[in-house]
Amino acid sequence: MIFTNLKTEIQDSILILTVSRPEKLNALNKATMDEVSACFKWVEQNENIRAVIVTGEGEKSFVAGADISEFLEMNGPIGKLLSKKGQDIFFQIENCTKPVLAAVNGFALGGGCELAMACHIRIASENAFFAQPEINLGIIPGYGGTQRLTRLIGKGNALELMLTADKIDAQKALQIGLVNYVVSKAELLPFALKLMAKIVAKPPIAVAQTIAAANKAMHPDGYEVETQNFSVCTASSDFREGVMAFLEKRIAHFTGS
Ligand code: COA
């Protein structure tokens, strides 16, 4: 699919989605957010895509936040709409049935950090920085950040980041569980592709059901969803194949059915 502010490339069933407004450090303006939404609709429909890696153009920035130049028109009601729309688009990513990994290659600030957190897994290059600096503008994270950051790194760490606006480097992000790995700039994409290739080899129904159940962690109906999704998996051919392959001491061949 062709976009203005996104670049897409499919490598071995893995879509590399690059946010590309390098002159604005890949800030998410409205047009880019609409494209992200359209892109994830396409991902769901496209059978040739089994996983997604989200990254940013250039070596300096993953995404430097929502586009602040569009903030001047904001007032209470418009702010509410903007936040709701941003949340809905990031829910599309979080609820994607295919695994989504953020390869954070520089600044992940504000909406950029929120974008990375909407992805299922995060890895960072050594030059990555994370922050939720919204408070400096007199606002709060509005694309799901107050919730996802608190779930990922705990309330104390999350409130410190949101209330101070401090930038943390990749090592600190690793230490508090915001990212799973820190690798060199050169290794970021190869490492991300290798990790996703491992997941792409797994049975797709079970992958999708795992993501959906994990998304319900900390929700009151989480255990119920786990049972329901477990039963969906046990009805699949890939489940039979996985069990038979183990018993017959051979490699399983999954078909996604
Ligand atoms: N929204 C809109 N434009 C942005 C942006 C954002 N979030 N972040 C960076 N840009 C633009 C700058 O305005 C500048 O544009 P210009 O060349 O037309 O003036 C360009 O990107 C390069 O940024 P610049 O500030 O010159 O780079 P820097 O290396 O000096 O600083 C940052 C980098 C990331 C520290 C700085 O750009 C910054 O603080 N950005 C805002 C981060 C933020 O608060 N994000 C959360 C928003 S809720």
PDB file of C-alpha atoms and ligand atoms in Angstrom:
ATOM      1  CA  MET A   1       0.000   0.000   0.000  1.00  0.00           C
ATOM      2  CA  ILE A   2       1.197   3.540  -0.780  1.00  0.00           C
ATOM      3  CA  PHE A   3       1.245   6.188   1.964  1.00  0.00           C
ATOM      4  CA  THR A   4       2.589   9.733   2.205  1.00  0.00           C
ATOM      5  CA  ASN A   5       4.082   9.618   5.708  1.00  0.00           C
ATOM      6  CA  LEU A   6       4.651   5.884   6.096  1.00  0.00           C
ATOM      7  CA  LYS A   7       6.980   3.548   4.251  1.00  0.00           C
ATOM      8  CA  THR A   8       6.118  -0.123   3.987  1.00  0.00           C
ATOM      9  CA  GLU A   9       8.200  -3.098   2.986  1.00  0.00           C
ATOM     10  CA  ILE A  10       7.381  -6.782   3.395  1.00  0.00           C
ATOM     11  CA  GLN A  11      10.325  -9.079   4.184  1.00  0.00           C
ATOM     12  CA  ASP A  12       9.596 -12.789   4.714  1.00  0.00           C
ATOM     13  CA  SER A  13       5.948 -12.093   5.703  1.00  0.00           C
ATOM     14  CA  ILE A  14       7.019  -9.357   8.138  1.00  0.00           C
ATOM     15  CA  LEU A  15       5.847  -5.831   7.366  1.00  0.00           C
ATOM     16  CA  ILE A  16       8.413  -3.166   8.201  1.00  0.00           C
ATOM     17  CA  LEU A  17       6.345  -0.039   8.813  1.00  0.00           C
ATOM     18  CA  THR A  18       8.467   3.101   8.963  1.00  0.00           C
ATOM     19  CA  VAL A  19       6.987   6.391  10.155  1.00  0.00           C
ATOM     20  CA  SER A  20       8.546   8.821   7.732  1.00  0.00           C
ATOM     21  CA  ARG A  21       8.456  12.554   8.395  1.00  0.00           C
ATOM     22  CA  PRO A  22      12.162  12.881   9.175  1.00  0.00           C
ATOM     23  CA  GLU A  23      12.180  16.674   8.848  1.00  0.00           C
ATOM     24  CA  LYS A  24       9.760  16.739  11.850  1.00  0.00           C
ATOM     25  CA  LEU A  25      11.450  13.857  13.672  1.00  0.00           C
ATOM     26  CA  ASN A  26       8.520  11.649  12.563  1.00  0.00           C
ATOM     27  CA  ALA A  27       5.997  13.549  14.706  1.00  0.00           C
ATOM     28  CA  LEU A  28       2.486  12.130  14.371  1.00  0.00           C
ATOM     29  CA  ASN A  29       0.284  14.707  12.694  1.00  0.00           C
ATOM     30  CA  LYS A  30      -3.361  13.914  11.940  1.00  0.00           C
ATOM     31  CA  ALA A  31      -2.595  12.733   8.400  1.00  0.00           C
ATOM     32  CA  THR A  32       0.017  10.285   9.701  1.00  0.00           C
ATOM     33  CA  MET A  33      -2.335   8.957  12.374  1.00  0.00           C
ATOM     34  CA  ASP A  34      -4.988   8.329   9.691  1.00  0.00           C
ATOM     35  CA  GLU A  35      -2.394   6.458   7.652  1.00  0.00           C
ATOM     36  CA  VAL A  36      -1.393   4.340  10.664  1.00  0.00           C
ATOM     37  CA  SER A  37      -5.045   3.414  11.073  1.00  0.00           C
ATOM     38  CA  ALA A  38      -5.436   2.540   7.376  1.00  0.00           C
ATOM     39  CA  CYS A  39      -2.211   0.560   7.475  1.00  0.00           C
ATOM     40  CA  PHE A  40      -3.337  -1.641  10.367  1.00  0.00           C
ATOM     41  CA  LYS A  41      -6.668  -2.305   8.601  1.00  0.00           C
ATOM     42  CA  TRP A  42      -4.625  -3.451   5.619  1.00  0.00           C
ATOM     43  CA  VAL A  43      -2.403  -5.599   7.873  1.00  0.00           C
ATOM     44  CA  GLU A  44      -5.463  -7.432   9.217  1.00  0.00           C
ATOM     45  CA  GLN A  45      -6.748  -8.128   5.705  1.00  0.00           C
ATOM     46  CA  ASN A  46      -3.475  -9.022   4.006  1.00  0.00           C
ATOM     47  CA  GLU A  47      -2.686 -12.723   4.261  1.00  0.00           C
ATOM     48  CA  ASN A  48       0.892 -12.154   3.124  1.00  0.00           C
ATOM     49  CA  ILE A  49       1.617 -10.197   6.327  1.00  0.00           C
ATOM     50  CA  ARG A  50       2.177 -12.302   9.452  1.00  0.00           C
ATOM     51  CA  ALA A  51       3.842  -9.740  11.730  1.00  0.00           C
ATOM     52  CA  VAL A  52       4.695  -6.040  11.877  1.00  0.00           C
ATOM     53  CA  ILE A  53       7.791  -4.100  12.933  1.00  0.00           C
ATOM     54  CA  VAL A  54       7.175  -0.394  13.570  1.00  0.00           C
ATOM     55  CA  THR A  55      10.150   1.944  13.366  1.00  0.00           C
ATOM     56  CA  GLY A  56      11.034   5.554  12.505  1.00  0.00           C
ATOM     57  CA  GLU A  57      12.879   7.061   9.550  1.00  0.00           C
ATOM     58  CA  GLY A  58      16.474   8.141  10.151  1.00  0.00           C
ATOM     59  CA  GLU A  59      18.818   7.520  13.049  1.00  0.00           C
ATOM     60  CA  LYS A  60      17.679  10.279  15.366  1.00  0.00           C
ATOM     61  CA  SER A  61      14.044   9.652  16.088  1.00  0.00           C
ATOM     62  CA  PHE A  62      11.492   6.878  16.347  1.00  0.00           C
ATOM     63  CA  VAL A  63       8.607   9.339  16.804  1.00  0.00           C
ATOM     64  CA  ALA A  64       9.047  12.684  18.637  1.00  0.00           C
ATOM     65  CA  GLY A  65       5.400  12.808  19.710  1.00  0.00           C
ATOM     66  CA  ALA A  66       2.119  14.090  18.447  1.00  0.00           C
ATOM     67  CA  ASP A  67       2.589  17.057  16.103  1.00  0.00           C
ATOM     68  CA  ILE A  68       2.602  20.046  18.461  1.00  0.00           C
ATOM     69  CA  SER A  69       2.023  22.479  15.588  1.00  0.00           C
ATOM     70  CA  GLU A  70      -1.538  21.101  15.364  1.00  0.00           C
ATOM     71  CA  PHE A  71      -2.190  21.716  19.073  1.00  0.00           C
ATOM     72  CA  LEU A  72      -3.091  25.405  18.849  1.00  0.00           C
ATOM     73  CA  GLU A  73      -6.618  24.707  17.619  1.00  0.00           C
ATOM     74  CA  MET A  74      -7.220  22.457  20.613  1.00  0.00           C
ATOM     75  CA  ASN A  75      -9.767  23.272  23.280  1.00  0.00           C
ATOM     76  CA  GLY A  76     -11.743  21.032  25.648  1.00  0.00           C
ATOM     77  CA  PRO A  77     -14.126  19.317  23.178  1.00  0.00           C
ATOM     78  CA  ILE A  78     -11.582  19.087  20.342  1.00  0.00           C
ATOM     79  CA  GLY A  79      -9.044  17.736  22.842  1.00  0.00           C
ATOM     80  CA  LYS A  80     -11.483  15.019  23.824  1.00  0.00           C
ATOM     81  CA  LEU A  81     -12.021  13.997  20.204  1.00  0.00           C
ATOM     82  CA  LEU A  82      -8.280  13.986  19.474  1.00  0.00           C
ATOM     83  CA  SER A  83      -7.546  11.817  22.501  1.00  0.00           C
ATOM     84  CA  LYS A  84     -10.376   9.389  21.694  1.00  0.00           C
ATOM     85  CA  LYS A  85      -9.278   9.080  18.072  1.00  0.00           C
ATOM     86  CA  GLY A  86      -5.635   8.526  19.066  1.00  0.00           C
ATOM     87  CA  GLN A  87      -6.677   5.908  21.607  1.00  0.00           C
ATOM     88  CA  ASP A  88      -8.804   4.106  19.012  1.00  0.00           C
ATOM     89  CA  ILE A  89      -5.954   3.999  16.496  1.00  0.00           C
ATOM     90  CA  PHE A  90      -3.519   2.672  19.099  1.00  0.00           C
ATOM     91  CA  PHE A  91      -6.143   0.081  20.168  1.00  0.00           C
ATOM     92  CA  GLN A  92      -6.055  -1.128  16.552  1.00  0.00           C
ATOM     93  CA  ILE A  93      -2.337  -1.825  17.043  1.00  0.00           C
ATOM     94  CA  GLU A  94      -2.726  -3.378  20.494  1.00  0.00           C
ATOM     95  CA  ASN A  95      -5.604  -5.577  19.295  1.00  0.00           C
ATOM     96  CA  CYS A  96      -3.909  -6.535  16.036  1.00  0.00           C
ATOM     97  CA  THR A  97      -4.230 -10.308  15.574  1.00  0.00           C
ATOM     98  CA  LYS A  98      -0.657 -10.377  14.227  1.00  0.00           C
ATOM     99  CA  PRO A  99       2.308  -9.635  16.498  1.00  0.00           C
ATOM    100  CA  VAL A 100       3.591  -6.044  16.409  1.00  0.00           C
ATOM    101  CA  LEU A 101       7.064  -5.039  17.598  1.00  0.00           C
ATOM    102  CA  ALA A 102       8.393  -1.505  18.060  1.00  0.00           C
ATOM    103  CA  ALA A 103      12.034  -1.118  16.997  1.00  0.00           C
ATOM    104  CA  VAL A 104      12.801   2.167  18.755  1.00  0.00           C
ATOM    105  CA  ASN A 105      15.649   3.884  16.929  1.00  0.00           C
ATOM    106  CA  GLY A 106      15.959   7.240  18.724  1.00  0.00           C
ATOM    107  CA  PHE A 107      13.526   9.640  20.408  1.00  0.00           C
ATOM    108  CA  ALA A 108      10.266   8.002  21.548  1.00  0.00           C
ATOM    109  CA  LEU A 109       8.620  10.992  23.159  1.00  0.00           C
ATOM    110  CA  GLY A 110       5.000  11.600  24.112  1.00  0.00           C
ATOM    111  CA  GLY A 111       2.850   9.969  21.430  1.00  0.00           C
ATOM    112  CA  GLY A 112       5.997   8.178  20.214  1.00  0.00           C
ATOM    113  CA  CYS A 113       6.397   6.416  23.539  1.00  0.00           C
ATOM    114  CA  GLU A 114       2.652   5.719  23.477  1.00  0.00           C
ATOM    115  CA  LEU A 115       2.984   4.244  19.986  1.00  0.00           C
ATOM    116  CA  ALA A 116       5.806   1.964  21.156  1.00  0.00           C
ATOM    117  CA  MET A 117       3.714   0.883  24.153  1.00  0.00           C
ATOM    118  CA  ALA A 118       0.707   0.037  21.959  1.00  0.00           C
ATOM    119  CA  CYS A 119       2.964  -2.487  20.192  1.00  0.00           C
ATOM    120  CA  HIS A 120       3.207  -5.963  21.744  1.00  0.00           C
ATOM    121  CA  ILE A 121       7.003  -6.010  22.203  1.00  0.00           C
ATOM    122  CA  ARG A 122       9.632  -3.245  22.302  1.00  0.00           C
ATOM    123  CA  ILE A 123      13.330  -3.268  21.555  1.00  0.00           C
ATOM    124  CA  ALA A 124      15.564  -0.207  21.530  1.00  0.00           C
ATOM    125  CA  SER A 125      18.809   0.866  19.950  1.00  0.00           C
ATOM    126  CA  GLU A 126      21.506   2.251  22.259  1.00  0.00           C
ATOM    127  CA  ASN A 127      20.701   5.836  21.230  1.00  0.00           C
ATOM    128  CA  ALA A 128      16.994   5.586  22.113  1.00  0.00           C
ATOM    129  CA  PHE A 129      15.395   7.999  24.574  1.00  0.00           C
ATOM    130  CA  PHE A 130      11.938   7.733  26.073  1.00  0.00           C
ATOM    131  CA  ALA A 131       9.804  10.388  27.767  1.00  0.00           C
ATOM    132  CA  GLN A 132       6.240  11.493  28.399  1.00  0.00           C
ATOM    133  CA  PRO A 133       6.856  15.274  28.286  1.00  0.00           C
ATOM    134  CA  GLU A 134       3.189  16.281  27.904  1.00  0.00           C
ATOM    135  CA  ILE A 135       3.137  17.909  31.324  1.00  0.00           C
ATOM    136  CA  ASN A 136       5.514  20.581  30.012  1.00  0.00           C
ATOM    137  CA  LEU A 137       2.742  21.575  27.584  1.00  0.00           C
ATOM    138  CA  GLY A 138       0.104  21.577  30.313  1.00  0.00           C
ATOM    139  CA  ILE A 139      -1.498  18.330  29.144  1.00  0.00           C
ATOM    140  CA  ILE A 140      -1.275  14.610  29.910  1.00  0.00           C
ATOM    141  CA  PRO A 141      -0.581  11.616  27.650  1.00  0.00           C
ATOM    142  CA  GLY A 142      -3.824  11.140  25.703  1.00  0.00           C
ATOM    143  CA  TYR A 143      -3.228   8.170  23.386  1.00  0.00           C
ATOM    144  CA  GLY A 144      -3.426   5.548  26.150  1.00  0.00           C
ATOM    145  CA  GLY A 145      -0.093   6.427  27.775  1.00  0.00           C
ATOM    146  CA  THR A 146      -1.321   6.966  31.330  1.00  0.00           C
ATOM    147  CA  GLN A 147      -2.728   3.425  31.299  1.00  0.00           C
ATOM    148  CA  ARG A 148      -0.136   1.486  29.322  1.00  0.00           C
ATOM    149  CA  LEU A 149       2.878   3.080  31.009  1.00  0.00           C
ATOM    150  CA  THR A 150       1.450   2.334  34.452  1.00  0.00           C
ATOM    151  CA  ARG A 151       0.777  -1.289  33.479  1.00  0.00           C
ATOM    152  CA  LEU A 152       4.194  -1.770  31.911  1.00  0.00           C
ATOM    153  CA  ILE A 153       6.514  -0.178  34.462  1.00  0.00           C
ATOM    154  CA  GLY A 154       4.335   0.217  37.600  1.00  0.00           C
ATOM    155  CA  LYS A 155       2.658   3.262  39.072  1.00  0.00           C
ATOM    156  CA  GLY A 156       5.685   4.749  40.856  1.00  0.00           C
ATOM    157  CA  ASN A 157       7.960   4.674  37.810  1.00  0.00           C
ATOM    158  CA  ALA A 158       5.137   5.783  35.497  1.00  0.00           C
ATOM    159  CA  LEU A 159       4.132   8.738  37.640  1.00  0.00           C
ATOM    160  CA  GLU A 160       7.757   9.835  37.963  1.00  0.00           C
ATOM    161  CA  LEU A 161       8.128   9.879  34.164  1.00  0.00           C
ATOM    162  CA  MET A 162       4.777  11.602  33.553  1.00  0.00           C
ATOM    163  CA  LEU A 163       5.153  14.184  36.319  1.00  0.00           C
ATOM    164  CA  THR A 164       8.810  15.129  35.699  1.00  0.00           C
ATOM    165  CA  ALA A 165       8.830  14.824  31.871  1.00  0.00           C
ATOM    166  CA  ASP A 166      12.380  13.460  32.277  1.00  0.00           C
ATOM    167  CA  LYS A 167      13.965  11.647  29.349  1.00  0.00           C
ATOM    168  CA  ILE A 168      15.331   8.192  30.125  1.00  0.00           C
ATOM    169  CA  ASP A 169      17.922   6.400  28.023  1.00  0.00           C
ATOM    170  CA  ALA A 170      17.670   2.894  26.586  1.00  0.00           C
ATOM    171  CA  GLN A 171      19.488   1.232  29.516  1.00  0.00           C
ATOM    172  CA  LYS A 172      17.122   2.776  32.042  1.00  0.00           C
ATOM    173  CA  ALA A 173      14.164   1.757  29.845  1.00  0.00           C
ATOM    174  CA  LEU A 174      15.505  -1.809  29.911  1.00  0.00           C
ATOM    175  CA  GLN A 175      15.972  -1.704  33.671  1.00  0.00           C
ATOM    176  CA  ILE A 176      12.362  -0.666  34.331  1.00  0.00           C
ATOM    177  CA  GLY A 177      10.852  -3.047  31.765  1.00  0.00           C
ATOM    178  CA  LEU A 178       9.810  -0.530  29.144  1.00  0.00           C
ATOM    179  CA  VAL A 179      11.830  -2.436  26.520  1.00  0.00           C
ATOM    180  CA  ASN A 180      12.875  -6.087  26.269  1.00  0.00           C
ATOM    181  CA  TYR A 181      16.338  -5.572  24.703  1.00  0.00           C
ATOM    182  CA  VAL A 182      18.857  -2.859  23.910  1.00  0.00           C
ATOM    183  CA  VAL A 183      21.006  -3.449  20.837  1.00  0.00           C
ATOM    184  CA  SER A 184      23.360  -1.387  18.669  1.00  0.00           C
ATOM    185  CA  LYS A 185      21.909   0.886  15.995  1.00  0.00           C
ATOM    186  CA  ALA A 186      23.165  -1.458  13.271  1.00  0.00           C
ATOM    187  CA  GLU A 187      21.647  -4.508  14.943  1.00  0.00           C
ATOM    188  CA  LEU A 188      18.209  -3.038  15.615  1.00  0.00           C
ATOM    189  CA  LEU A 189      16.382  -4.158  12.478  1.00  0.00           C
ATOM    190  CA  PRO A 190      18.204  -7.504  12.014  1.00  0.00           C
ATOM    191  CA  PHE A 191      17.509  -8.314  15.680  1.00  0.00           C
ATOM    192  CA  ALA A 192      13.853  -7.306  15.335  1.00  0.00           C
ATOM    193  CA  LEU A 193      13.443  -9.396  12.179  1.00  0.00           C
ATOM    194  CA  LYS A 194      15.032 -12.428  13.856  1.00  0.00           C
ATOM    195  CA  LEU A 195      12.769 -12.157  16.896  1.00  0.00           C
ATOM    196  CA  MET A 196       9.666 -11.755  14.744  1.00  0.00           C
ATOM    197  CA  ALA A 197      10.706 -14.653  12.467  1.00  0.00           C
ATOM    198  CA  LYS A 198      10.647 -16.858  15.562  1.00  0.00           C
ATOM    199  CA  ILE A 199       7.031 -15.807  16.280  1.00  0.00           C
ATOM    200  CA  VAL A 200       5.967 -16.057  12.625  1.00  0.00           C
ATOM    201  CA  ALA A 201       6.940 -19.765  12.729  1.00  0.00           C
ATOM    202  CA  LYS A 202       4.383 -20.380  15.497  1.00  0.00           C
ATOM    203  CA  PRO A 203       0.749 -21.353  14.809  1.00  0.00           C
ATOM    204  CA  PRO A 204      -1.079 -18.105  13.894  1.00  0.00           C
ATOM    205  CA  ILE A 205      -4.344 -18.944  15.682  1.00  0.00           C
ATOM    206  CA  ALA A 206      -2.500 -19.531  18.953  1.00  0.00           C
ATOM    207  CA  VAL A 207      -0.438 -16.347  18.404  1.00  0.00           C
ATOM    208  CA  ALA A 208      -3.596 -14.266  17.915  1.00  0.00           C
ATOM    209  CA  GLN A 209      -5.364 -15.860  20.888  1.00  0.00           C
ATOM    210  CA  THR A 210      -2.334 -15.306  23.145  1.00  0.00           C
ATOM    211  CA  ILE A 211      -2.208 -11.603  22.238  1.00  0.00           C
ATOM    212  CA  ALA A 212      -5.950 -11.197  22.802  1.00  0.00           C
ATOM    213  CA  ALA A 213      -5.787 -12.926  26.202  1.00  0.00           C
ATOM    214  CA  ALA A 214      -2.680 -10.971  27.320  1.00  0.00           C
ATOM    215  CA  ASN A 215      -4.497  -7.747  26.354  1.00  0.00           C
ATOM    216  CA  LYS A 216      -7.088  -8.630  28.981  1.00  0.00           C
ATOM    217  CA  ALA A 217      -4.504  -8.900  31.764  1.00  0.00           C
ATOM    218  CA  MET A 218      -5.641  -6.749  34.696  1.00  0.00           C
ATOM    219  CA  HIS A 219      -9.212  -6.711  33.357  1.00  0.00           C
ATOM    220  CA  PRO A 220     -11.813  -8.439  35.535  1.00  0.00           C
ATOM    221  CA  ASP A 221     -12.780 -10.815  32.694  1.00  0.00           C
ATOM    222  CA  GLY A 222      -9.158 -11.772  31.857  1.00  0.00           C
ATOM    223  CA  TYR A 223      -9.365 -15.362  33.123  1.00  0.00           C
ATOM    224  CA  GLU A 224     -12.624 -15.931  31.277  1.00  0.00           C
ATOM    225  CA  VAL A 225     -11.080 -14.649  28.040  1.00  0.00           C
ATOM    226  CA  GLU A 226      -8.103 -16.962  28.587  1.00  0.00           C
ATOM    227  CA  THR A 227     -10.411 -19.993  28.856  1.00  0.00           C
ATOM    228  CA  GLN A 228     -12.401 -18.932  25.793  1.00  0.00           C
ATOM    229  CA  ASN A 229      -9.264 -18.337  23.705  1.00  0.00           C
ATOM    230  CA  PHE A 230      -7.716 -21.610  24.909  1.00  0.00           C
ATOM    231  CA  SER A 231     -10.773 -23.409  23.611  1.00  0.00           C
ATOM    232  CA  VAL A 232     -10.506 -21.620  20.227  1.00  0.00           C
ATOM    233  CA  CYS A 233      -6.945 -22.945  19.919  1.00  0.00           C
ATOM    234  CA  THR A 234      -7.888 -26.505  20.852  1.00  0.00           C
ATOM    235  CA  ALA A 235     -10.408 -26.496  17.995  1.00  0.00           C
ATOM    236  CA  SER A 236      -7.680 -25.739  15.416  1.00  0.00           C
ATOM    237  CA  SER A 237      -5.812 -28.125  13.089  1.00  0.00           C
ATOM    238  CA  ASP A 238      -2.547 -26.521  14.161  1.00  0.00           C
ATOM    239  CA  PHE A 239      -3.217 -27.733  17.704  1.00  0.00           C
ATOM    240  CA  ARG A 240      -3.554 -31.359  16.488  1.00  0.00           C
ATOM    241  CA  GLU A 241      -0.458 -30.902  14.308  1.00  0.00           C
ATOM    242  CA  GLY A 242       1.600 -29.477  17.192  1.00  0.00           C
ATOM    243  CA  VAL A 243       0.671 -32.345  19.510  1.00  0.00           C
ATOM    244  CA  MET A 244       1.190 -35.036  16.856  1.00  0.00           C
ATOM    245  CA  ALA A 245       4.560 -33.557  15.855  1.00  0.00           C
ATOM    246  CA  PHE A 246       5.710 -33.688  19.477  1.00  0.00           C
ATOM    247  CA  LEU A 247       4.542 -37.278  19.909  1.00  0.00           C
ATOM    248  CA  GLU A 248       6.073 -38.353  16.567  1.00  0.00           C
ATOM    249  CA  LYS A 249       9.333 -36.483  17.367  1.00  0.00           C
ATOM    250  CA  ARG A 250       9.213 -34.350  14.211  1.00  0.00           C
ATOM    251  CA  ILE A 251       8.962 -30.630  13.369  1.00  0.00           C
ATOM    252  CA  ALA A 252       5.403 -29.279  13.243  1.00  0.00           C
ATOM    253  CA  HIS A 253       4.083 -27.731  10.037  1.00  0.00           C
ATOM    254  CA  PHE A 254       1.526 -25.063  10.881  1.00  0.00           C
ATOM    255  CA  THR A 255      -1.024 -23.888   8.325  1.00  0.00           C
ATOM    256  CA  GLY A 256      -2.953 -21.252  10.251  1.00  0.00           C
ATOM    257  CA  SER A 257      -6.105 -23.363  10.287  1.00  0.00           C
TER     258      SER A 257
HETATM  259  N1  COA B   1       5.731  18.174  16.913  1.00  0.00           N
HETATM  260  C1  COA B   1       5.963  18.966  15.869  1.00  0.00           C
HETATM  261  N2  COA B   1       7.202  19.216  15.403  1.00  0.00           N
HETATM  262  C2  COA B   1       8.217  18.612  16.022  1.00  0.00           C
HETATM  263  C3  COA B   1       8.042  17.758  17.120  1.00  0.00           C
HETATM  264  C4  COA B   1       6.711  17.537  17.570  1.00  0.00           C
HETATM  265  N3  COA B   1       6.434  16.717  18.578  1.00  0.00           N
HETATM  266  N4  COA B   1       9.249  17.321  17.539  1.00  0.00           N
HETATM  267  C5  COA B   1      10.154  17.872  16.719  1.00  0.00           C
HETATM  268  N5  COA B   1       9.538  18.655  15.794  1.00  0.00           N
HETATM  269  C6  COA B   1      10.140  19.433  14.715  1.00  0.00           C
HETATM  270  C7  COA B   1      10.806  20.708  15.223  1.00  0.00           C
HETATM  271  O1  COA B   1       9.851  21.724  15.403  1.00  0.00           O
HETATM  272  C8  COA B   1      11.774  20.967  14.105  1.00  0.00           C
HETATM  273  O2  COA B   1      11.062  21.516  13.023  1.00  0.00           O
HETATM  274  P1  COA B   1      11.648  22.818  12.223  1.00  0.00           P
HETATM  275  O3  COA B   1      12.972  22.348  11.695  1.00  0.00           O
HETATM  276  O4  COA B   1      10.629  23.067  11.167  1.00  0.00           O
HETATM  277  O5  COA B   1      11.783  23.889  13.247  1.00  0.00           O
HETATM  278  C9  COA B   1      12.218  19.581  13.674  1.00  0.00           C
HETATM  279  O6  COA B   1      11.203  18.686  14.131  1.00  0.00           O
HETATM  280  C10 COA B   1      13.531  19.148  14.290  1.00  0.00           C
HETATM  281  O7  COA B   1      13.429  19.270  15.694  1.00  0.00           O
HETATM  282  P2  COA B   1      14.451  20.130  16.603  1.00  0.00           P
HETATM  283  O8  COA B   1      13.718  20.547  17.837  1.00  0.00           O
HETATM  284  O9  COA B   1      15.080  21.201  15.769  1.00  0.00           O
HETATM  285  O10 COA B   1      15.539  19.003  16.931  1.00  0.00           O
HETATM  286  P3  COA B   1      16.470  18.949  18.227  1.00  0.00           P
HETATM  287  O11 COA B   1      17.446  17.858  17.951  1.00  0.00           O
HETATM  288  O12 COA B   1      16.971  20.292  18.584  1.00  0.00           O
HETATM  289  O13 COA B   1      15.488  18.498  19.409  1.00  0.00           O
HETATM  290  C11 COA B   1      13.756  17.152  20.448  1.00  0.00           C
HETATM  291  C12 COA B   1      14.867  17.229  19.373  1.00  0.00           C
HETATM  292  C13 COA B   1      13.014  15.830  20.222  1.00  0.00           C
HETATM  293  C14 COA B   1      14.366  17.163  21.852  1.00  0.00           C
HETATM  294  C15 COA B   1      12.787  18.350  20.278  1.00  0.00           C
HETATM  295  O14 COA B   1      12.400  18.405  18.926  1.00  0.00           O
HETATM  296  C16 COA B   1      11.532  18.245  21.114  1.00  0.00           C
HETATM  297  O15 COA B   1      11.570  18.497  22.312  1.00  0.00           O
HETATM  298  N6  COA B   1      10.396  17.910  20.466  1.00  0.00           N
HETATM  299  C17 COA B   1       9.098  17.845  21.136  1.00  0.00           C
HETATM  300  C18 COA B   1       8.975  16.614  21.948  1.00  0.00           C
HETATM  301  C19 COA B   1       7.662  16.574  22.693  1.00  0.00           C
HETATM  302  O16 COA B   1       7.372  17.358  23.569  1.00  0.00           O
HETATM  303  N7  COA B   1       6.834  15.588  22.317  1.00  0.00           N
HETATM  304  C20 COA B   1       5.586  15.329  22.986  1.00  0.00           C
HETATM  305  C21 COA B   1       4.475  16.023  22.360  1.00  0.00           C
HETATM  306  S1  COA B   1       2.998  15.713  23.246  1.00  0.00           S
END
